[in-house]
PDB file of C-alpha atoms in Angstrom:
ATOM      1  CA  UNK X   1     -74.201 -11.787 -15.996  1.00  0.00           C
ATOM      2  CA  UNK X   2     -70.450 -12.304 -17.660  1.00  0.00           C
ATOM      3  CA  UNK X   3     -70.729 -14.971 -19.125  1.00  0.00           C
ATOM      4  CA  UNK X   4     -73.590 -13.331 -21.160  1.00  0.00           C
ATOM      5  CA  UNK X   5     -71.579 -10.095 -21.720  1.00  0.00           C
ATOM      6  CA  UNK X   6     -68.085 -11.820 -22.928  1.00  0.00           C
ATOM      7  CA  UNK X   7     -69.873 -14.125 -25.084  1.00  0.00           C
ATOM      8  CA  UNK X   8     -71.862 -11.358 -26.737  1.00  0.00           C
ATOM      9  CA  UNK X   9     -70.296 -10.698 -30.291  1.00  0.00           C
ATOM     10  CA  UNK X  10     -70.616  -6.707 -30.359  1.00  0.00           C
ATOM     11  CA  UNK X  11     -70.183  -6.313 -26.570  1.00  0.00           C
ATOM     12  CA  UNK X  12     -66.632  -4.953 -27.524  1.00  0.00           C
ATOM     13  CA  UNK X  13     -68.294  -2.880 -30.337  1.00  0.00           C
ATOM     14  CA  UNK X  14     -70.197  -0.881 -28.109  1.00  0.00           C
ATOM     15  CA  UNK X  15     -68.346  -0.684 -25.219  1.00  0.00           C
ATOM     16  CA  UNK X  16     -65.314   0.273 -27.493  1.00  0.00           C
ATOM     17  CA  UNK X  17     -67.692   3.375 -29.948  1.00  0.00           C
ATOM     18  CA  UNK X  18     -69.959   4.244 -26.026  1.00  0.00           C
ATOM     19  CA  UNK X  19     -66.655   5.043 -24.067  1.00  0.00           C
ATOM     20  CA  UNK X  20     -65.358   7.046 -27.096  1.00  0.00           C
ATOM     21  CA  UNK X  21     -68.652   8.894 -28.254  1.00  0.00           C
ATOM     22  CA  UNK X  22     -68.473  10.171 -23.516  1.00  0.00           C
ATOM     23  CA  UNK X  23     -65.120  11.146 -24.339  1.00  0.00           C
ATOM     24  CA  UNK X  24     -66.033  13.418 -26.653  1.00  0.00           C
ATOM     25  CA  UNK X  25     -68.756  14.376 -25.206  1.00  0.00           C
ATOM     26  CA  UNK X  26     -67.189  15.311 -22.290  1.00  0.00           C
ATOM     27  CA  UNK X  27     -64.451  17.228 -24.265  1.00  0.00           C
ATOM     28  CA  UNK X  28     -66.825  19.414 -26.305  1.00  0.00           C
ATOM     29  CA  UNK X  29     -68.347  20.467 -22.953  1.00  0.00           C
ATOM     30  CA  UNK X  30     -65.176  21.303 -21.178  1.00  0.00           C
ATOM     31  CA  UNK X  31     -62.913  22.003 -23.634  1.00  0.00           C
ATOM     32  CA  UNK X  32     -60.227  20.842 -21.465  1.00  0.00           C
ATOM     33  CA  UNK X  33     -57.115  20.066 -23.686  1.00  0.00           C
ATOM     34  CA  UNK X  34     -56.766  16.878 -20.865  1.00  0.00           C
ATOM     35  CA  UNK X  35     -59.783  15.448 -21.591  1.00  0.00           C
ATOM     36  CA  UNK X  36     -58.576  13.720 -24.338  1.00  0.00           C
ATOM     37  CA  UNK X  37     -61.745  11.195 -25.702  1.00  0.00           C
ATOM     38  CA  UNK X  38     -58.940   7.968 -26.880  1.00  0.00           C
ATOM     39  CA  UNK X  39     -57.595   8.740 -22.946  1.00  0.00           C
ATOM     40  CA  UNK X  40     -61.231   8.689 -21.361  1.00  0.00           C
ATOM     41  CA  UNK X  41     -62.351   5.548 -23.454  1.00  0.00           C
ATOM     42  CA  UNK X  42     -59.149   3.717 -22.732  1.00  0.00           C
ATOM     43  CA  UNK X  43     -59.910   4.753 -19.315  1.00  0.00           C
ATOM     44  CA  UNK X  44     -63.504   3.794 -18.932  1.00  0.00           C
ATOM     45  CA  UNK X  45     -63.262   0.275 -21.561  1.00  0.00           C
ATOM     46  CA  UNK X  46     -60.704  -0.723 -18.569  1.00  0.00           C
ATOM     47  CA  UNK X  47     -62.841  -0.348 -15.555  1.00  0.00           C
ATOM     48  CA  UNK X  48     -65.989  -1.668 -17.400  1.00  0.00           C
ATOM     49  CA  UNK X  49     -63.650  -4.518 -17.515  1.00  0.00           C
ATOM     50  CA  UNK X  50     -62.543  -4.976 -14.381  1.00  0.00           C
ATOM     51  CA  UNK X  51     -66.556  -4.127 -13.112  1.00  0.00           C
ATOM     52  CA  UNK X  52     -67.679  -6.890 -14.842  1.00  0.00           C
ATOM     53  CA  UNK X  53     -65.177  -9.182 -15.048  1.00  0.00           C
ATOM     54  CA  UNK X  54     -64.888  -9.628 -18.877  1.00  0.00           C
ATOM     55  CA  UNK X  55     -62.110 -10.662 -19.484  1.00  0.00           C
ATOM     56  CA  UNK X  56     -59.678  -8.740 -21.742  1.00  0.00           C
ATOM     57  CA  UNK X  57     -58.903 -11.680 -24.471  1.00  0.00           C
ATOM     58  CA  UNK X  58     -63.394 -11.880 -25.260  1.00  0.00           C
ATOM     59  CA  UNK X  59     -63.050  -8.245 -25.096  1.00  0.00           C
ATOM     60  CA  UNK X  60     -60.480  -7.936 -27.847  1.00  0.00           C
ATOM     61  CA  UNK X  61     -62.278 -10.747 -30.084  1.00  0.00           C
ATOM     62  CA  UNK X  62     -66.088  -8.385 -30.057  1.00  0.00           C
ATOM     63  CA  UNK X  63     -63.801  -5.373 -30.690  1.00  0.00           C
ATOM     64  CA  UNK X  64     -61.613  -7.127 -33.834  1.00  0.00           C
ATOM     65  CA  UNK X  65     -64.253  -5.200 -36.103  1.00  0.00           C
ATOM     66  CA  UNK X  66     -63.125  -1.478 -35.333  1.00  0.00           C
ATOM     67  CA  UNK X  67     -59.274  -3.048 -36.343  1.00  0.00           C
ATOM     68  CA  UNK X  68     -60.783  -3.576 -40.290  1.00  0.00           C
ATOM     69  CA  UNK X  69     -61.532  -0.100 -40.063  1.00  0.00           C
ATOM     70  CA  UNK X  70     -57.744   1.165 -39.313  1.00  0.00           C
ATOM     71  CA  UNK X  71     -56.448   0.259 -43.220  1.00  0.00           C
ATOM     72  CA  UNK X  72     -59.133   1.603 -44.651  1.00  0.00           C
ATOM     73  CA  UNK X  73     -59.295   4.836 -41.800  1.00  0.00           C
ATOM     74  CA  UNK X  74     -55.035   6.023 -42.946  1.00  0.00           C
ATOM     75  CA  UNK X  75     -55.557   5.540 -46.583  1.00  0.00           C
ATOM     76  CA  UNK X  76     -58.043   8.945 -45.818  1.00  0.00           C
ATOM     77  CA  UNK X  77     -55.470  10.268 -43.683  1.00  0.00           C
ATOM     78  CA  UNK X  78     -53.580  10.581 -48.200  1.00  0.00           C
ATOM     79  CA  UNK X  79     -56.869  12.946 -48.928  1.00  0.00           C
ATOM     80  CA  UNK X  80     -55.644  15.947 -47.452  1.00  0.00           C
ATOM     81  CA  UNK X  81     -52.482  15.160 -48.982  1.00  0.00           C
ATOM     82  CA  UNK X  82     -53.248  14.829 -52.410  1.00  0.00           C
ATOM     83  CA  UNK X  83     -55.692  18.938 -51.898  1.00  0.00           C
ATOM     84  CA  UNK X  84     -51.706  20.020 -50.364  1.00  0.00           C
ATOM     85  CA  UNK X  85     -49.828  18.532 -53.914  1.00  0.00           C
ATOM     86  CA  UNK X  86     -48.753  21.932 -54.342  1.00  0.00           C
ATOM     87  CA  UNK X  87     -47.600  23.386 -51.314  1.00  0.00           C
ATOM     88  CA  UNK X  88     -45.675  19.655 -50.308  1.00  0.00           C
ATOM     89  CA  UNK X  89     -43.184  20.477 -53.612  1.00  0.00           C
ATOM     90  CA  UNK X  90     -42.574  23.742 -52.566  1.00  0.00           C
ATOM     91  CA  UNK X  91     -41.515  22.958 -49.304  1.00  0.00           C
ATOM     92  CA  UNK X  92     -39.851  19.021 -49.710  1.00  0.00           C
ATOM     93  CA  UNK X  93     -36.709  20.602 -48.274  1.00  0.00           C
ATOM     94  CA  UNK X  94     -37.946  21.933 -44.765  1.00  0.00           C
ATOM     95  CA  UNK X  95     -40.926  18.927 -44.379  1.00  0.00           C
ATOM     96  CA  UNK X  96     -37.760  16.791 -44.994  1.00  0.00           C
ATOM     97  CA  UNK X  97     -35.397  18.528 -42.167  1.00  0.00           C
ATOM     98  CA  UNK X  98     -38.675  19.272 -39.955  1.00  0.00           C
ATOM     99  CA  UNK X  99     -39.230  15.317 -40.132  1.00  0.00           C
ATOM    100  CA  UNK X 100     -35.714  14.422 -39.512  1.00  0.00           C
ATOM    101  CA  UNK X 101     -35.358  16.828 -36.795  1.00  0.00           C
ATOM    102  CA  UNK X 102     -38.066  15.440 -35.230  1.00  0.00           C
ATOM    103  CA  UNK X 103     -37.208  11.661 -35.367  1.00  0.00           C
ATOM    104  CA  UNK X 104     -33.577  12.073 -34.432  1.00  0.00           C
ATOM    105  CA  UNK X 105     -33.972  14.066 -31.601  1.00  0.00           C
ATOM    106  CA  UNK X 106     -36.956  11.282 -29.816  1.00  0.00           C
ATOM    107  CA  UNK X 107     -33.977   8.492 -30.781  1.00  0.00           C
ATOM    108  CA  UNK X 108     -31.240  10.865 -28.739  1.00  0.00           C
ATOM    109  CA  UNK X 109     -33.952  11.856 -26.035  1.00  0.00           C
ATOM    110  CA  UNK X 110     -34.705   7.953 -25.295  1.00  0.00           C
ATOM    111  CA  UNK X 111     -30.519   7.037 -25.329  1.00  0.00           C
ATOM    112  CA  UNK X 112     -30.165   9.969 -23.001  1.00  0.00           C
ATOM    113  CA  UNK X 113     -32.944   9.300 -20.827  1.00  0.00           C
ATOM    114  CA  UNK X 114     -32.427   5.589 -20.394  1.00  0.00           C
ATOM    115  CA  UNK X 115     -28.181   6.189 -19.916  1.00  0.00           C
ATOM    116  CA  UNK X 116     -29.409   8.829 -17.193  1.00  0.00           C
ATOM    117  CA  UNK X 117     -31.583   6.058 -15.325  1.00  0.00           C
ATOM    118  CA  UNK X 118     -29.923   2.934 -16.396  1.00  0.00           C
ATOM    119  CA  UNK X 119     -32.314   0.782 -18.011  1.00  0.00           C
ATOM    120  CA  UNK X 120     -31.229  -2.262 -19.912  1.00  0.00           C
ATOM    121  CA  UNK X 121     -30.746  -2.634 -22.897  1.00  0.00           C
ATOM    122  CA  UNK X 122     -34.279  -4.889 -23.700  1.00  0.00           C
ATOM    123  CA  UNK X 123     -35.505  -1.990 -22.464  1.00  0.00           C
ATOM    124  CA  UNK X 124     -33.756   0.937 -24.335  1.00  0.00           C
ATOM    125  CA  UNK X 125     -34.772  -0.922 -27.972  1.00  0.00           C
ATOM    126  CA  UNK X 126     -38.577  -1.176 -26.779  1.00  0.00           C
ATOM    127  CA  UNK X 127     -38.906   2.499 -26.508  1.00  0.00           C
ATOM    128  CA  UNK X 128     -36.902   3.316 -29.382  1.00  0.00           C
ATOM    129  CA  UNK X 129     -39.702   4.198 -31.812  1.00  0.00           C
ATOM    130  CA  UNK X 130     -42.199   5.254 -28.763  1.00  0.00           C
ATOM    131  CA  UNK X 131     -43.307   7.877 -31.694  1.00  0.00           C
ATOM    132  CA  UNK X 132     -44.240   6.234 -34.757  1.00  0.00           C
ATOM    133  CA  UNK X 133     -47.345   4.256 -35.270  1.00  0.00           C
ATOM    134  CA  UNK X 134     -48.252   1.196 -33.557  1.00  0.00           C
ATOM    135  CA  UNK X 135     -47.653  -0.875 -36.394  1.00  0.00           C
ATOM    136  CA  UNK X 136     -44.219   0.252 -37.455  1.00  0.00           C
ATOM    137  CA  UNK X 137     -43.186   0.823 -34.005  1.00  0.00           C
ATOM    138  CA  UNK X 138     -44.206  -2.775 -32.845  1.00  0.00           C
ATOM    139  CA  UNK X 139     -42.432  -4.169 -35.340  1.00  0.00           C
ATOM    140  CA  UNK X 140     -39.134  -2.262 -34.999  1.00  0.00           C
ATOM    141  CA  UNK X 141     -39.071  -3.360 -31.449  1.00  0.00           C
ATOM    142  CA  UNK X 142     -39.750  -6.919 -32.506  1.00  0.00           C
ATOM    143  CA  UNK X 143     -36.660  -6.935 -34.847  1.00  0.00           C
ATOM    144  CA  UNK X 144     -34.073  -5.491 -32.117  1.00  0.00           C
ATOM    145  CA  UNK X 145     -34.904  -7.672 -29.245  1.00  0.00           C
ATOM    146  CA  UNK X 146     -38.062  -5.357 -27.645  1.00  0.00           C
ATOM    147  CA  UNK X 147     -40.873  -5.785 -25.483  1.00  0.00           C
ATOM    148  CA  UNK X 148     -43.652  -5.433 -28.522  1.00  0.00           C
ATOM    149  CA  UNK X 149     -46.344  -4.756 -25.790  1.00  0.00           C
ATOM    150  CA  UNK X 150     -44.996  -1.776 -23.884  1.00  0.00           C
ATOM    151  CA  UNK X 151     -44.239  -0.387 -26.889  1.00  0.00           C
ATOM    152  CA  UNK X 152     -47.316  -0.592 -28.210  1.00  0.00           C
ATOM    153  CA  UNK X 153     -48.826   1.426 -24.392  1.00  0.00           C
ATOM    154  CA  UNK X 154     -45.080   3.991 -24.874  1.00  0.00           C
ATOM    155  CA  UNK X 155     -47.176   4.692 -28.921  1.00  0.00           C
ATOM    156  CA  UNK X 156     -50.459   5.276 -27.209  1.00  0.00           C
ATOM    157  CA  UNK X 157     -49.304   7.715 -24.362  1.00  0.00           C
ATOM    158  CA  UNK X 158     -46.919   9.445 -26.504  1.00  0.00           C
ATOM    159  CA  UNK X 159     -49.729   9.966 -29.274  1.00  0.00           C
ATOM    160  CA  UNK X 160     -52.272  11.176 -26.416  1.00  0.00           C
ATOM    161  CA  UNK X 161     -50.052  13.674 -24.504  1.00  0.00           C
ATOM    162  CA  UNK X 162     -48.641  15.082 -28.365  1.00  0.00           C
ATOM    163  CA  UNK X 163     -52.654  15.562 -29.091  1.00  0.00           C
ATOM    164  CA  UNK X 164     -53.549  16.310 -25.439  1.00  0.00           C
ATOM    165  CA  UNK X 165     -50.733  19.102 -24.821  1.00  0.00           C
ATOM    166  CA  UNK X 166     -49.346  19.601 -28.776  1.00  0.00           C
ATOM    167  CA  UNK X 167     -51.310  23.034 -29.704  1.00  0.00           C
ATOM    168  CA  UNK X 168     -50.131  24.062 -26.452  1.00  0.00           C
ATOM    169  CA  UNK X 169     -47.129  23.649 -26.698  1.00  0.00           C
ATOM    170  CA  UNK X 170     -46.689  25.324 -30.277  1.00  0.00           C
ATOM    171  CA  UNK X 171     -48.194  28.571 -28.852  1.00  0.00           C
ATOM    172  CA  UNK X 172     -45.161  28.920 -26.034  1.00  0.00           C
ATOM    173  CA  UNK X 173     -42.647  28.565 -28.775  1.00  0.00           C
ATOM    174  CA  UNK X 174     -45.003  30.982 -31.018  1.00  0.00           C
ATOM    175  CA  UNK X 175     -44.539  28.414 -34.288  1.00  0.00           C
ATOM    176  CA  UNK X 176     -47.381  29.848 -36.083  1.00  0.00           C
ATOM    177  CA  UNK X 177     -46.611  28.015 -39.975  1.00  0.00           C
ATOM    178  CA  UNK X 178     -49.831  25.749 -40.374  1.00  0.00           C
ATOM    179  CA  UNK X 179     -46.549  23.673 -42.136  1.00  0.00           C
ATOM    180  CA  UNK X 180     -44.544  23.234 -39.408  1.00  0.00           C
ATOM    181  CA  UNK X 181     -47.231  23.210 -36.890  1.00  0.00           C
ATOM    182  CA  UNK X 182     -48.462  19.876 -38.668  1.00  0.00           C
ATOM    183  CA  UNK X 183     -45.080  18.911 -39.306  1.00  0.00           C
ATOM    184  CA  UNK X 184     -43.636  18.653 -35.412  1.00  0.00           C
ATOM    185  CA  UNK X 185     -47.774  16.825 -34.558  1.00  0.00           C
ATOM    186  CA  UNK X 186     -47.514  13.923 -36.932  1.00  0.00           C
ATOM    187  CA  UNK X 187     -43.183  13.348 -36.602  1.00  0.00           C
ATOM    188  CA  UNK X 188     -44.004  12.987 -32.352  1.00  0.00           C
ATOM    189  CA  UNK X 189     -47.369  12.604 -31.929  1.00  0.00           C
ATOM    190  CA  UNK X 190     -48.307  10.284 -34.259  1.00  0.00           C
ATOM    191  CA  UNK X 191     -52.124   9.444 -36.162  1.00  0.00           C
ATOM    192  CA  UNK X 192     -53.522  11.000 -32.868  1.00  0.00           C
ATOM    193  CA  UNK X 193     -50.721  13.881 -32.808  1.00  0.00           C
ATOM    194  CA  UNK X 194     -52.485  14.018 -36.570  1.00  0.00           C
ATOM    195  CA  UNK X 195     -56.445  13.785 -34.978  1.00  0.00           C
ATOM    196  CA  UNK X 196     -55.296  17.011 -33.939  1.00  0.00           C
ATOM    197  CA  UNK X 197     -53.446  18.591 -36.266  1.00  0.00           C
ATOM    198  CA  UNK X 198     -56.744  18.420 -38.973  1.00  0.00           C
ATOM    199  CA  UNK X 199     -58.637  19.795 -35.972  1.00  0.00           C
ATOM    200  CA  UNK X 200     -56.464  22.993 -36.571  1.00  0.00           C
ATOM    201  CA  UNK X 201     -56.917  23.218 -40.107  1.00  0.00           C
ATOM    202  CA  UNK X 202     -55.850  21.580 -43.284  1.00  0.00           C
ATOM    203  CA  UNK X 203     -53.027  22.327 -43.981  1.00  0.00           C
ATOM    204  CA  UNK X 204     -51.238  20.380 -40.759  1.00  0.00           C
ATOM    205  CA  UNK X 205     -53.653  17.496 -41.344  1.00  0.00           C
ATOM    206  CA  UNK X 206     -52.238  17.128 -44.415  1.00  0.00           C
ATOM    207  CA  UNK X 207     -48.120  18.064 -43.688  1.00  0.00           C
ATOM    208  CA  UNK X 208     -48.750  15.711 -40.569  1.00  0.00           C
ATOM    209  CA  UNK X 209     -50.041  13.034 -42.572  1.00  0.00           C
ATOM    210  CA  UNK X 210     -46.619  13.030 -44.582  1.00  0.00           C
ATOM    211  CA  UNK X 211     -44.389  13.281 -41.287  1.00  0.00           C
ATOM    212  CA  UNK X 212     -46.736  10.019 -40.272  1.00  0.00           C
ATOM    213  CA  UNK X 213     -45.376   7.813 -43.192  1.00  0.00           C
ATOM    214  CA  UNK X 214     -41.742   9.156 -43.792  1.00  0.00           C
ATOM    215  CA  UNK X 215     -40.968   9.744 -39.833  1.00  0.00           C
ATOM    216  CA  UNK X 216     -41.909   5.764 -39.454  1.00  0.00           C
ATOM    217  CA  UNK X 217     -39.609   5.154 -42.841  1.00  0.00           C
ATOM    218  CA  UNK X 218     -36.276   7.405 -41.149  1.00  0.00           C
ATOM    219  CA  UNK X 219     -37.517   5.647 -37.511  1.00  0.00           C
ATOM    220  CA  UNK X 220     -36.462   2.414 -39.013  1.00  0.00           C
ATOM    221  CA  UNK X 221     -33.123   3.070 -40.150  1.00  0.00           C
ATOM    222  CA  UNK X 222     -32.297   5.167 -36.944  1.00  0.00           C
ATOM    223  CA  UNK X 223     -34.098   3.108 -34.111  1.00  0.00           C
ATOM    224  CA  UNK X 224     -31.280  -0.027 -36.017  1.00  0.00           C
ATOM    225  CA  UNK X 225     -28.673   2.711 -35.177  1.00  0.00           C
ATOM    226  CA  UNK X 226     -29.050   4.221 -32.711  1.00  0.00           C
ATOM    227  CA  UNK X 227     -29.337   0.372 -30.955  1.00  0.00           C
ATOM    228  CA  UNK X 228     -25.963  -0.118 -31.120  1.00  0.00           C
ATOM    229  CA  UNK X 229     -25.496   2.901 -28.759  1.00  0.00           C
ATOM    230  CA  UNK X 230     -26.719   1.345 -25.147  1.00  0.00           C
TER     231      UNK X 230
END
């Protein structure tokens, strides 16, 4: 059975889609922010791989088709941004300041926490780009001498947490402006946070999409600078 699943060209693809659909169904059924579909999909996929004995490498090969959709999916994020172009022009100063503050807050918190807990330089630079997309974050960590696999895990965890608790945090601090909501989610929880922003509204989604790109560029700059602080 294990050999059959490992050799199947569509096992990884089918498992990934089924696990995510199960996560969506659970979230729709119980309406809990803690039931994040991506987190549920990860847990279910890991469980199935452990039970069936299928190697991760075989799963990754058969699920590789999904990664081909990443680029067009990312490009699609520009559509809501284009539709809100006038709003972007009117509020560009506030947007840039908001994204900049988000990036500085992220890298500063990593610096302070790593200093408090006595974490080494390699681990420190590994965590610096935790709030940007995986492609950018792993590239930054690799250039700074960090562990890219841990960076990828930190980025995913950050996104899931942002998606799960982001809306609650916004309500807690009584942030109601859609632009502010989008900037907060996009600059702190990258693409997974943007999914939540799009659920909240078109303006939130557009501003979050913009924040992903701008925060990525800013993080490259500030992570390089902050890498010298510890």
